Amino acid sequence: MKRIRLDRWATQIQPPRNPRLHLPPFSSETRAPRRELQQRQYQIQHQWQHQRRHAVTRRKASSAAAAQLEEAESAAPIPLDTSQDGDGAASPPQPQYAPSHRRAAQSAKLSALHARLALPSKLPLQTLARCLIDPSADPRPGYNNAPFALLGQDLLGYYTSEYLMCHYPRLPMPVLFAAQYAYVGSATLGAMRAEWGVEVVAAPGQEVDPGLLQLKRSVPGNAMLDGETRQLKDMPQARRLGSGRRNEEYNFRRGMSSRIVFDDQFGDLQSGLQPADAQPYPGAAISSPAADGAEAGSEQEQLALDTAASAPPPQPQSPEETHPTTVEQGSASFIRALAGALYLHAGSAASKTFHKDHVLSRQLPLHTLFHFTHPTRDLSRLCAREGFEPPVARLISETGRLSRTPVFVVGVYSGDDKLGEGAGSSLNEGRVRAAAAALRSWYLYSPPDSEVVLPSEVEGAAGTGRSKKQWKPQMVDIGEVIT
Amino acid sequence: MPLQALRTVAKPQNGVGAFILQCKRIDLHYCDWAGSSKGMNDFLRTTLPAFAKQNPSIELSVSPRPGRHPVIKGLYINGRQKAICVRNMESGEILRKVELLKAASGERLRRERRPVKSANESVRGVWDPFHGHKYRI
């Protein structure tokens, strides 16, 4: 039987999950009491540390580096010392959280990642290690990547949106949302994490190598609960996301303008908002519907306001209480945190270079993002708006009209100018494809590169440098065709 | 609704912006007793520190494998591994093998039948009978 390698437990990549995996029900009774669990983990950690130390001295007995290493090892206290935590309140054995900063400097994986991404030396290894820790692994805001990710998400979104808007001023809003998602959305960032060679741990912990992405993984939807015959995804306990809009309970249509105002940079619902039918937490400032008399109503209000601690729902205090996330969301928050950390440590130029090297270098054919429903109608409205002659479809060439595989090449003309061309297996299909091609060529107009000046190139630190660019007002389009 | 959008993911182009070296880790195994590992032991003592300094993006791991031939294994970003047994090789040869591992992409060795791969369409377009001069008898 293979010897158990305690130092590799948490870092080993698990095999693919079994969808028939039976999980214990979500109740606290089945979990081991916390103190015993922590003591056991403490013993395991110590055991591992003693093993490791002895192995080191045996292997490097003759080398001069061994002396230095031993010094460093004896000087560095065991990571389980309680001196780390800021909250000095009499806490029980310290919960097993993120690795210490000393370990970040010793990790080969972390240094290799730093070099592989060619990160500037101004970004310390310790910050990179912190960027790899998701809030689900460690809820303390001073030790996870959530603050960096908040900044980095806005930075990446800003750089991407200004690039798209300045280079493609006529891009319609839905396509702009889709292009933004394609460049800096969570799916792309999840793929990017894999391309960088950053591995994800099976479970977070303090013994884990600092160079691995740590997050608490959510249970897959096709897992089965113990005692149930249905899979998790089929259980009727789905929570609806809140949308942050007024009158949300009436389920109004979420149109484009509404998405621009209320939703995030991809046009999706914001995460973390309570739905309208959620129960308020105890002590919430509720305004009662003064049905019987203003007196009773005002009394109730006062009571509620008095007892309101004006505090949001309690934050998770320990890793056991945090909400699990998916690998994709964890990867996205890592990369956003890296962008934010680069901005803070190395300046806006470094974060802009990061965006250009990793995001804008990716290839996105914008013409594949369009999906038209009535292109002929849209095109004729567009020509009317712009003052062109009404579009007319003409047959350019054809073959095989009476055969099984005809081809008709149709062009759409406004007067003598050909706006677009399309081929189809019927006359109507050719006409529709031609109109769609014409609309795409209109919306994908791009001004020459000499005319394009991005706002971030001239504002802030970039605007005062030696090689500053001269600002040119960028083209702002009237908008997409409304039909 | 006049216009809808289809979501997709932008494709990576390694090297266009940033270049990510595909080799992320090399494991070097040696043996103190076996004669086939003499060159490997010399390599580890003399040449490896300089190689590690020049290639900070590769995680190097040196560990003994007693009673076995020396072997070097490269782990790549696509998850694949390449192993080379360096028994009875001199230090210089082993360095060449390590450089070979470093320069590899991790993909299988296969014969490439198409000389050019591109995500863009041809610049001048592929010929079709519908545009251009029609053949008349």
PDB file of N, CA and C in Angstrom, chain A residues 184-277:
ATOM      1  N   VAL A 184     -13.001  40.066 -21.449  1.00  0.00           N
ATOM      2  CA  VAL A 184     -12.684  40.027 -20.017  1.00  0.00           C
ATOM      3  C   VAL A 184     -13.788  39.378 -19.190  1.00  0.00           C
ATOM      4  N   GLY A 185     -14.627  38.557 -19.821  1.00  0.00           N
ATOM      5  CA  GLY A 185     -15.649  37.860 -19.064  1.00  0.00           C
ATOM      6  C   GLY A 185     -15.068  36.691 -18.297  1.00  0.00           C
ATOM      7  N   SER A 186     -15.910  36.087 -17.444  1.00  0.00           N
ATOM      8  CA  SER A 186     -15.391  35.037 -16.557  1.00  0.00           C
ATOM      9  C   SER A 186     -14.978  33.794 -17.339  1.00  0.00           C
ATOM     10  N   ALA A 187     -15.659  33.490 -18.449  1.00  0.00           N
ATOM     11  CA  ALA A 187     -15.267  32.302 -19.221  1.00  0.00           C
ATOM     12  C   ALA A 187     -13.870  32.476 -19.800  1.00  0.00           C
ATOM     13  N   THR A 188     -13.613  33.668 -20.347  1.00  0.00           N
ATOM     14  CA  THR A 188     -12.292  33.925 -20.934  1.00  0.00           C
ATOM     15  C   THR A 188     -11.212  33.915 -19.859  1.00  0.00           C
ATOM     16  N   LEU A 189     -11.499  34.518 -18.726  1.00  0.00           N
ATOM     17  CA  LEU A 189     -10.488  34.577 -17.671  1.00  0.00           C
ATOM     18  C   LEU A 189     -10.231  33.190 -17.098  1.00  0.00           C
ATOM     19  N   GLY A 190     -11.272  32.349 -17.079  1.00  0.00           N
ATOM     20  CA  GLY A 190     -11.046  30.969 -16.647  1.00  0.00           C
ATOM     21  C   GLY A 190     -10.107  30.238 -17.597  1.00  0.00           C
ATOM     22  N   ALA A 191     -10.299  30.451 -18.900  1.00  0.00           N
ATOM     23  CA  ALA A 191      -9.394  29.835 -19.875  1.00  0.00           C
ATOM     24  C   ALA A 191      -7.990  30.409 -19.750  1.00  0.00           C
ATOM     25  N   MET A 192      -7.913  31.697 -19.454  1.00  0.00           N
ATOM     26  CA  MET A 192      -6.604  32.341 -19.352  1.00  0.00           C
ATOM     27  C   MET A 192      -5.809  31.774 -18.184  1.00  0.00           C
ATOM     28  N   ARG A 193      -6.493  31.504 -17.095  1.00  0.00           N
ATOM     29  CA  ARG A 193      -5.811  30.933 -15.935  1.00  0.00           C
ATOM     30  C   ARG A 193      -5.185  29.591 -16.288  1.00  0.00           C
ATOM     31  N   ALA A 194      -5.916  28.783 -17.058  1.00  0.00           N
ATOM     32  CA  ALA A 194      -5.368  27.493 -17.472  1.00  0.00           C
ATOM     33  C   ALA A 194      -4.194  27.672 -18.426  1.00  0.00           C
ATOM     34  N   GLU A 195      -4.281  28.684 -19.283  1.00  0.00           N
ATOM     35  CA  GLU A 195      -3.167  28.919 -20.222  1.00  0.00           C
ATOM     36  C   GLU A 195      -1.920  29.377 -19.506  1.00  0.00           C
ATOM     37  N   TRP A 196      -2.064  29.996 -18.345  1.00  0.00           N
ATOM     38  CA  TRP A 196      -0.898  30.439 -17.601  1.00  0.00           C
ATOM     39  C   TRP A 196      -0.280  29.325 -16.777  1.00  0.00           C
ATOM     40  N   GLY A 197      -0.933  28.178 -16.716  1.00  0.00           N
ATOM     41  CA  GLY A 197      -0.386  27.061 -15.946  1.00  0.00           C
ATOM     42  C   GLY A 197      -0.593  27.199 -14.462  1.00  0.00           C
ATOM     43  N   VAL A 198      -1.661  27.883 -14.044  1.00  0.00           N
ATOM     44  CA  VAL A 198      -1.966  28.007 -12.618  1.00  0.00           C
ATOM     45  C   VAL A 198      -2.929  26.893 -12.248  1.00  0.00           C
ATOM     46  N   GLU A 199      -2.502  26.036 -11.328  1.00  0.00           N
ATOM     47  CA  GLU A 199      -3.356  24.914 -10.954  1.00  0.00           C
ATOM     48  C   GLU A 199      -4.265  25.292  -9.795  1.00  0.00           C
ATOM     49  N   VAL A 200      -5.384  24.572  -9.693  1.00  0.00           N
ATOM     50  CA  VAL A 200      -6.366  24.833  -8.646  1.00  0.00           C
ATOM     51  C   VAL A 200      -6.272  23.719  -7.603  1.00  0.00           C
ATOM     52  N   VAL A 201      -6.357  24.091  -6.339  1.00  0.00           N
ATOM     53  CA  VAL A 201      -6.256  23.065  -5.297  1.00  0.00           C
ATOM     54  C   VAL A 201      -7.571  22.308  -5.174  1.00  0.00           C
ATOM     55  N   ALA A 202      -7.467  21.110  -4.619  1.00  0.00           N
ATOM     56  CA  ALA A 202      -8.678  20.337  -4.357  1.00  0.00           C
ATOM     57  C   ALA A 202      -9.434  20.940  -3.172  1.00  0.00           C
ATOM     58  N   ALA A 203      -8.693  21.408  -2.176  1.00  0.00           N
ATOM     59  CA  ALA A 203      -9.317  22.076  -1.033  1.00  0.00           C
ATOM     60  C   ALA A 203      -8.302  23.063  -0.471  1.00  0.00           C
ATOM     61  N   PRO A 204      -8.738  24.244  -0.041  1.00  0.00           N
ATOM     62  CA  PRO A 204      -7.768  25.226   0.460  1.00  0.00           C
ATOM     63  C   PRO A 204      -7.286  24.867   1.861  1.00  0.00           C
ATOM     64  N   GLY A 205      -6.116  25.395   2.219  1.00  0.00           N
ATOM     65  CA  GLY A 205      -5.575  25.129   3.542  1.00  0.00           C
ATOM     66  C   GLY A 205      -4.241  25.815   3.696  1.00  0.00           C
ATOM     67  N   GLN A 206      -3.685  25.765   4.893  1.00  0.00           N
ATOM     68  CA  GLN A 206      -2.458  26.496   5.138  1.00  0.00           C
ATOM     69  C   GLN A 206      -1.231  25.738   4.668  1.00  0.00           C
ATOM     70  N   GLU A 207      -1.359  24.419   4.484  1.00  0.00           N
ATOM     71  CA  GLU A 207      -0.193  23.645   4.064  1.00  0.00           C
ATOM     72  C   GLU A 207      -0.032  23.651   2.544  1.00  0.00           C
ATOM     73  N   VAL A 208      -0.974  24.283   1.856  1.00  0.00           N
ATOM     74  CA  VAL A 208      -0.970  24.266   0.399  1.00  0.00           C
ATOM     75  C   VAL A 208       0.149  25.166  -0.124  1.00  0.00           C
ATOM     76  N   ASP A 209       0.739  24.774  -1.246  1.00  0.00           N
ATOM     77  CA  ASP A 209       1.774  25.592  -1.867  1.00  0.00           C
ATOM     78  C   ASP A 209       1.185  26.958  -2.233  1.00  0.00           C
ATOM     79  N   PRO A 210       1.891  28.054  -1.900  1.00  0.00           N
ATOM     80  CA  PRO A 210       1.339  29.388  -2.192  1.00  0.00           C
ATOM     81  C   PRO A 210       1.158  29.670  -3.668  1.00  0.00           C
ATOM     82  N   GLY A 211       1.756  28.858  -4.543  1.00  0.00           N
ATOM     83  CA  GLY A 211       1.626  29.118  -5.967  1.00  0.00           C
ATOM     84  C   GLY A 211       0.380  28.529  -6.598  1.00  0.00           C
ATOM     85  N   LEU A 212      -0.516  27.966  -5.812  1.00  0.00           N
ATOM     86  CA  LEU A 212      -1.729  27.360  -6.340  1.00  0.00           C
ATOM     87  C   LEU A 212      -2.921  28.253  -6.044  1.00  0.00           C
ATOM     88  N   LEU A 213      -3.919  28.190  -6.908  1.00  0.00           N
ATOM     89  CA  LEU A 213      -5.130  28.982  -6.714  1.00  0.00           C
ATOM     90  C   LEU A 213      -6.005  28.289  -5.669  1.00  0.00           C
ATOM     91  N   GLN A 214      -6.329  29.020  -4.595  1.00  0.00           N
ATOM     92  CA  GLN A 214      -7.090  28.410  -3.505  1.00  0.00           C
ATOM     93  C   GLN A 214      -8.509  28.938  -3.496  1.00  0.00           C
ATOM     94  N   LEU A 215      -9.454  28.036  -3.561  1.00  0.00           N
ATOM     95  CA  LEU A 215     -10.853  28.420  -3.437  1.00  0.00           C
ATOM     96  C   LEU A 215     -11.622  27.224  -2.915  1.00  0.00           C
ATOM     97  N   LYS A 216     -12.795  27.509  -2.355  1.00  0.00           N
ATOM     98  CA  LYS A 216     -13.659  26.422  -1.902  1.00  0.00           C
ATOM     99  C   LYS A 216     -14.605  26.111  -3.057  1.00  0.00           C
ATOM    100  N   ARG A 217     -14.499  24.901  -3.583  1.00  0.00           N
ATOM    101  CA  ARG A 217     -15.253  24.589  -4.782  1.00  0.00           C
ATOM    102  C   ARG A 217     -16.690  24.239  -4.437  1.00  0.00           C
ATOM    103  N   SER A 218     -17.609  24.747  -5.275  1.00  0.00           N
ATOM    104  CA  SER A 218     -19.016  24.459  -5.018  1.00  0.00           C
ATOM    105  C   SER A 218     -19.344  23.053  -5.492  1.00  0.00           C
ATOM    106  N   VAL A 219     -20.378  22.515  -4.907  1.00  0.00           N
ATOM    107  CA  VAL A 219     -20.782  21.148  -5.243  1.00  0.00           C
ATOM    108  C   VAL A 219     -21.317  21.149  -6.675  1.00  0.00           C
ATOM    109  N   PRO A 220     -20.910  20.191  -7.503  1.00  0.00           N
ATOM    110  CA  PRO A 220     -21.421  20.208  -8.873  1.00  0.00           C
ATOM    111  C   PRO A 220     -22.901  19.896  -8.922  1.00  0.00           C
ATOM    112  N   GLY A 221     -23.546  20.426  -9.935  1.00  0.00           N
ATOM    113  CA  GLY A 221     -24.998  20.308 -10.017  1.00  0.00           C
ATOM    114  C   GLY A 221     -25.488  18.897 -10.234  1.00  0.00           C
ATOM    115  N   ASN A 222     -24.629  18.004 -10.754  1.00  0.00           N
ATOM    116  CA  ASN A 222     -25.098  16.642 -11.002  1.00  0.00           C
ATOM    117  C   ASN A 222     -24.697  15.679  -9.885  1.00  0.00           C
ATOM    118  N   ALA A 223     -24.316  16.229  -8.722  1.00  0.00           N
ATOM    119  CA  ALA A 223     -24.051  15.365  -7.564  1.00  0.00           C
ATOM    120  C   ALA A 223     -25.376  15.060  -6.881  1.00  0.00           C
ATOM    121  N   MET A 224     -25.386  13.945  -6.157  1.00  0.00           N
ATOM    122  CA  MET A 224     -26.637  13.556  -5.499  1.00  0.00           C
ATOM    123  C   MET A 224     -26.487  13.674  -4.005  1.00  0.00           C
ATOM    124  N   LEU A 225     -27.491  14.184  -3.360  1.00  0.00           N
ATOM    125  CA  LEU A 225     -27.493  14.283  -1.905  1.00  0.00           C
ATOM    126  C   LEU A 225     -27.826  12.913  -1.318  1.00  0.00           C
ATOM    127  N   ASP A 226     -27.262  12.686  -0.125  1.00  0.00           N
ATOM    128  CA  ASP A 226     -27.543  11.433   0.569  1.00  0.00           C
ATOM    129  C   ASP A 226     -29.027  11.327   0.899  1.00  0.00           C
ATOM    130  N   GLY A 227     -29.615  10.208   0.597  1.00  0.00           N
ATOM    131  CA  GLY A 227     -31.007  10.034   0.958  1.00  0.00           C
ATOM    132  C   GLY A 227     -31.982  10.607  -0.047  1.00  0.00           C
ATOM    133  N   GLU A 228     -31.456  11.254  -1.076  1.00  0.00           N
ATOM    134  CA  GLU A 228     -32.336  11.807  -2.104  1.00  0.00           C
ATOM    135  C   GLU A 228     -32.153  11.004  -3.378  1.00  0.00           C
ATOM    136  N   THR A 229     -33.171  11.071  -4.223  1.00  0.00           N
ATOM    137  CA  THR A 229     -33.030  10.390  -5.514  1.00  0.00           C
ATOM    138  C   THR A 229     -32.791  11.385  -6.634  1.00  0.00           C
ATOM    139  N   ARG A 230     -32.841  12.671  -6.298  1.00  0.00           N
ATOM    140  CA  ARG A 230     -32.656  13.673  -7.343  1.00  0.00           C
ATOM    141  C   ARG A 230     -31.262  14.273  -7.245  1.00  0.00           C
ATOM    142  N   GLN A 231     -30.819  14.829  -8.349  1.00  0.00           N
ATOM    143  CA  GLN A 231     -29.540  15.528  -8.348  1.00  0.00           C
ATOM    144  C   GLN A 231     -29.746  16.945  -7.850  1.00  0.00           C
ATOM    145  N   LEU A 232     -28.643  17.542  -7.422  1.00  0.00           N
ATOM    146  CA  LEU A 232     -28.709  18.872  -6.798  1.00  0.00           C
ATOM    147  C   LEU A 232     -29.385  19.893  -7.699  1.00  0.00           C
ATOM    148  N   LYS A 233     -29.101  19.804  -8.997  1.00  0.00           N
ATOM    149  CA  LYS A 233     -29.622  20.835  -9.887  1.00  0.00           C
ATOM    150  C   LYS A 233     -31.121  20.730 -10.048  1.00  0.00           C
ATOM    151  N   ASP A 234     -31.681  19.556  -9.764  1.00  0.00           N
ATOM    152  CA  ASP A 234     -33.117  19.375  -9.908  1.00  0.00           C
ATOM    153  C   ASP A 234     -33.881  19.675  -8.639  1.00  0.00           C
ATOM    154  N   MET A 235     -33.149  20.004  -7.569  1.00  0.00           N
ATOM    155  CA  MET A 235     -33.836  20.297  -6.325  1.00  0.00           C
ATOM    156  C   MET A 235     -34.458  21.683  -6.415  1.00  0.00           C
ATOM    157  N   PRO A 236     -35.685  21.834  -5.908  1.00  0.00           N
ATOM    158  CA  PRO A 236     -36.387  23.118  -6.062  1.00  0.00           C
ATOM    159  C   PRO A 236     -35.978  24.150  -5.019  1.00  0.00           C
ATOM    160  N   GLN A 237     -34.691  24.477  -4.948  1.00  0.00           N
ATOM    161  CA  GLN A 237     -34.288  25.466  -3.949  1.00  0.00           C
ATOM    162  C   GLN A 237     -33.460  26.579  -4.586  1.00  0.00           C
ATOM    163  N   ALA A 238     -33.648  26.771  -5.882  1.00  0.00           N
ATOM    164  CA  ALA A 238     -32.875  27.794  -6.589  1.00  0.00           C
ATOM    165  C   ALA A 238     -33.241  29.186  -6.081  1.00  0.00           C
ATOM    166  N   ARG A 239     -32.208  29.984  -5.854  1.00  0.00           N
ATOM    167  CA  ARG A 239     -32.432  31.361  -5.406  1.00  0.00           C
ATOM    168  C   ARG A 239     -32.426  32.270  -6.614  1.00  0.00           C
ATOM    169  N   ARG A 240     -33.429  33.128  -6.687  1.00  0.00           N
ATOM    170  CA  ARG A 240     -33.417  34.080  -7.792  1.00  0.00           C
ATOM    171  C   ARG A 240     -32.513  35.234  -7.435  1.00  0.00           C
ATOM    172  N   LEU A 241     -31.783  35.711  -8.415  1.00  0.00           N
ATOM    173  CA  LEU A 241     -30.915  36.857  -8.171  1.00  0.00           C
ATOM    174  C   LEU A 241     -31.740  38.131  -8.140  1.00  0.00           C
ATOM    175  N   GLY A 242     -31.338  39.044  -7.283  1.00  0.00           N
ATOM    176  CA  GLY A 242     -31.977  40.353  -7.294  1.00  0.00           C
ATOM    177  C   GLY A 242     -31.402  41.175  -8.432  1.00  0.00           C
ATOM    178  N   SER A 243     -32.201  42.117  -8.940  1.00  0.00           N
ATOM    179  CA  SER A 243     -31.712  42.911 -10.060  1.00  0.00           C
ATOM    180  C   SER A 243     -31.457  44.352  -9.687  1.00  0.00           C
ATOM    181  N   GLY A 244     -31.812  44.765  -8.471  1.00  0.00           N
ATOM    182  CA  GLY A 244     -31.541  46.142  -8.064  1.00  0.00           C
ATOM    183  C   GLY A 244     -32.468  47.160  -8.678  1.00  0.00           C
ATOM    184  N   ARG A 245     -33.516  46.714  -9.331  1.00  0.00           N
ATOM    185  CA  ARG A 245     -34.435  47.661  -9.964  1.00  0.00           C
ATOM    186  C   ARG A 245     -35.630  47.907  -9.050  1.00  0.00           C
ATOM    187  N   ARG A 246     -36.298  49.059  -9.297  1.00  0.00           N
ATOM    188  CA  ARG A 246     -37.549  49.282  -8.582  1.00  0.00           C
ATOM    189  C   ARG A 246     -38.601  48.364  -9.155  1.00  0.00           C
ATOM    190  N   ASN A 247     -39.615  48.064  -8.392  1.00  0.00           N
ATOM    191  CA  ASN A 247     -40.749  47.255  -8.879  1.00  0.00           C
ATOM    192  C   ASN A 247     -40.269  45.964  -9.524  1.00  0.00           C
ATOM    193  N   GLU A 248     -39.310  45.353  -8.881  1.00  0.00           N
ATOM    194  CA  GLU A 248     -38.720  44.142  -9.429  1.00  0.00           C
ATOM    195  C   GLU A 248     -39.713  43.002  -9.435  1.00  0.00           C
ATOM    196  N   GLU A 249     -40.662  43.032  -8.492  1.00  0.00           N
ATOM    197  CA  GLU A 249     -41.576  41.891  -8.378  1.00  0.00           C
ATOM    198  C   GLU A 249     -42.537  41.818  -9.551  1.00  0.00           C
ATOM    199  N   TYR A 250     -42.639  42.885 -10.370  1.00  0.00           N
ATOM    200  CA  TYR A 250     -43.550  42.851 -11.512  1.00  0.00           C
ATOM    201  C   TYR A 250     -42.898  42.252 -12.741  1.00  0.00           C
ATOM    202  N   ASN A 251     -41.601  41.867 -12.622  1.00  0.00           N
ATOM    203  CA  ASN A 251     -40.945  41.161 -13.736  1.00  0.00           C
ATOM    204  C   ASN A 251     -41.009  41.936 -15.036  1.00  0.00           C
ATOM    205  N   PHE A 252     -40.701  43.219 -14.991  1.00  0.00           N
ATOM    206  CA  PHE A 252     -40.654  43.985 -16.223  1.00  0.00           C
ATOM    207  C   PHE A 252     -39.527  43.479 -17.093  1.00  0.00           C
ATOM    208  N   ARG A 253     -39.640  43.762 -18.407  1.00  0.00           N
ATOM    209  CA  ARG A 253     -38.631  43.309 -19.355  1.00  0.00           C
ATOM    210  C   ARG A 253     -37.317  44.054 -19.081  1.00  0.00           C
ATOM    211  N   ARG A 254     -36.237  43.305 -19.111  1.00  0.00           N
ATOM    212  CA  ARG A 254     -34.917  43.926 -18.907  1.00  0.00           C
ATOM    213  C   ARG A 254     -34.385  44.362 -20.255  1.00  0.00           C
ATOM    214  N   GLY A 255     -34.727  45.581 -20.679  1.00  0.00           N
ATOM    215  CA  GLY A 255     -34.261  46.063 -21.976  1.00  0.00           C
ATOM    216  C   GLY A 255     -32.843  46.564 -21.911  1.00  0.00           C
ATOM    217  N   MET A 256     -32.348  47.037 -23.044  1.00  0.00           N
ATOM    218  CA  MET A 256     -30.951  47.451 -23.143  1.00  0.00           C
ATOM    219  C   MET A 256     -30.660  48.643 -22.245  1.00  0.00           C
ATOM    220  N   SER A 257     -31.540  49.646 -22.262  1.00  0.00           N
ATOM    221  CA  SER A 257     -31.302  50.843 -21.443  1.00  0.00           C
ATOM    222  C   SER A 257     -31.285  50.464 -19.969  1.00  0.00           C
ATOM    223  N   SER A 258     -32.172  49.571 -19.594  1.00  0.00           N
ATOM    224  CA  SER A 258     -32.228  49.125 -18.199  1.00  0.00           C
ATOM    225  C   SER A 258     -30.933  48.413 -17.824  1.00  0.00           C
ATOM    226  N   ARG A 259     -30.412  47.616 -18.753  1.00  0.00           N
ATOM    227  CA  ARG A 259     -29.166  46.909 -18.461  1.00  0.00           C
ATOM    228  C   ARG A 259     -27.993  47.877 -18.308  1.00  0.00           C
ATOM    229  N   ILE A 260     -27.985  48.923 -19.119  1.00  0.00           N
ATOM    230  CA  ILE A 260     -26.877  49.882 -19.040  1.00  0.00           C
ATOM    231  C   ILE A 260     -26.865  50.551 -17.678  1.00  0.00           C
ATOM    232  N   VAL A 261     -28.057  50.827 -17.149  1.00  0.00           N
ATOM    233  CA  VAL A 261     -28.126  51.565 -15.894  1.00  0.00           C
ATOM    234  C   VAL A 261     -27.892  50.662 -14.689  1.00  0.00           C
ATOM    235  N   PHE A 262     -28.517  49.487 -14.679  1.00  0.00           N
ATOM    236  CA  PHE A 262     -28.529  48.679 -13.461  1.00  0.00           C
ATOM    237  C   PHE A 262     -27.542  47.514 -13.449  1.00  0.00           C
ATOM    238  N   ASP A 263     -27.217  46.973 -14.607  1.00  0.00           N
ATOM    239  CA  ASP A 263     -26.456  45.719 -14.612  1.00  0.00           C
ATOM    240  C   ASP A 263     -24.960  45.969 -14.747  1.00  0.00           C
ATOM    241  N   ASP A 264     -24.190  44.876 -14.771  1.00  0.00           N
ATOM    242  CA  ASP A 264     -22.731  45.035 -14.769  1.00  0.00           C
ATOM    243  C   ASP A 264     -22.204  45.265 -16.177  1.00  0.00           C
ATOM    244  N   GLN A 265     -20.881  45.224 -16.324  1.00  0.00           N
ATOM    245  CA  GLN A 265     -20.273  45.632 -17.596  1.00  0.00           C
ATOM    246  C   GLN A 265     -20.575  44.667 -18.740  1.00  0.00           C
ATOM    247  N   PHE A 266     -21.146  43.502 -18.446  1.00  0.00           N
ATOM    248  CA  PHE A 266     -21.476  42.567 -19.518  1.00  0.00           C
ATOM    249  C   PHE A 266     -22.968  42.543 -19.789  1.00  0.00           C
ATOM    250  N   GLY A 267     -23.744  43.389 -19.112  1.00  0.00           N
ATOM    251  CA  GLY A 267     -25.186  43.363 -19.265  1.00  0.00           C
ATOM    252  C   GLY A 267     -25.852  42.274 -18.454  1.00  0.00           C
ATOM    253  N   ASP A 268     -25.106  41.627 -17.538  1.00  0.00           N
ATOM    254  CA  ASP A 268     -25.682  40.577 -16.695  1.00  0.00           C
ATOM    255  C   ASP A 268     -26.092  41.154 -15.346  1.00  0.00           C
ATOM    256  N   LEU A 269     -26.973  40.432 -14.654  1.00  0.00           N
ATOM    257  CA  LEU A 269     -27.401  40.876 -13.333  1.00  0.00           C
ATOM    258  C   LEU A 269     -26.213  40.954 -12.393  1.00  0.00           C
ATOM    259  N   GLN A 270     -26.229  41.964 -11.528  1.00  0.00           N
ATOM    260  CA  GLN A 270     -25.155  42.095 -10.534  1.00  0.00           C
ATOM    261  C   GLN A 270     -25.263  40.953  -9.541  1.00  0.00           C
ATOM    262  N   SER A 271     -24.116  40.432  -9.110  1.00  0.00           N
ATOM    263  CA  SER A 271     -24.158  39.348  -8.125  1.00  0.00           C
ATOM    264  C   SER A 271     -24.281  39.950  -6.735  1.00  0.00           C
ATOM    265  N   GLY A 272     -24.890  39.208  -5.855  1.00  0.00           N
ATOM    266  CA  GLY A 272     -24.928  39.631  -4.455  1.00  0.00           C
ATOM    267  C   GLY A 272     -26.080  40.543  -4.102  1.00  0.00           C
ATOM    268  N   LEU A 273     -27.000  40.747  -5.023  1.00  0.00           N
ATOM    269  CA  LEU A 273     -28.158  41.578  -4.680  1.00  0.00           C
ATOM    270  C   LEU A 273     -29.282  40.673  -4.217  1.00  0.00           C
ATOM    271  N   GLN A 274     -30.006  41.155  -3.217  1.00  0.00           N
ATOM    272  CA  GLN A 274     -31.120  40.353  -2.715  1.00  0.00           C
ATOM    273  C   GLN A 274     -32.315  40.500  -3.649  1.00  0.00           C
ATOM    274  N   PRO A 275     -33.041  39.411  -3.904  1.00  0.00           N
ATOM    275  CA  PRO A 275     -34.259  39.551  -4.701  1.00  0.00           C
ATOM    276  C   PRO A 275     -35.338  40.281  -3.911  1.00  0.00           C
ATOM    277  N   ALA A 276     -36.374  40.722  -4.621  1.00  0.00           N
ATOM    278  CA  ALA A 276     -37.398  41.556  -3.989  1.00  0.00           C
ATOM    279  C   ALA A 276     -38.177  40.795  -2.935  1.00  0.00           C
ATOM    280  N   ASP A 277     -38.309  39.478  -3.105  1.00  0.00           N
ATOM    281  CA  ASP A 277     -39.137  38.722  -2.162  1.00  0.00           C
ATOM    282  C   ASP A 277     -38.317  38.166  -1.007  1.00  0.00           C
TER     283      ASP A 277
END
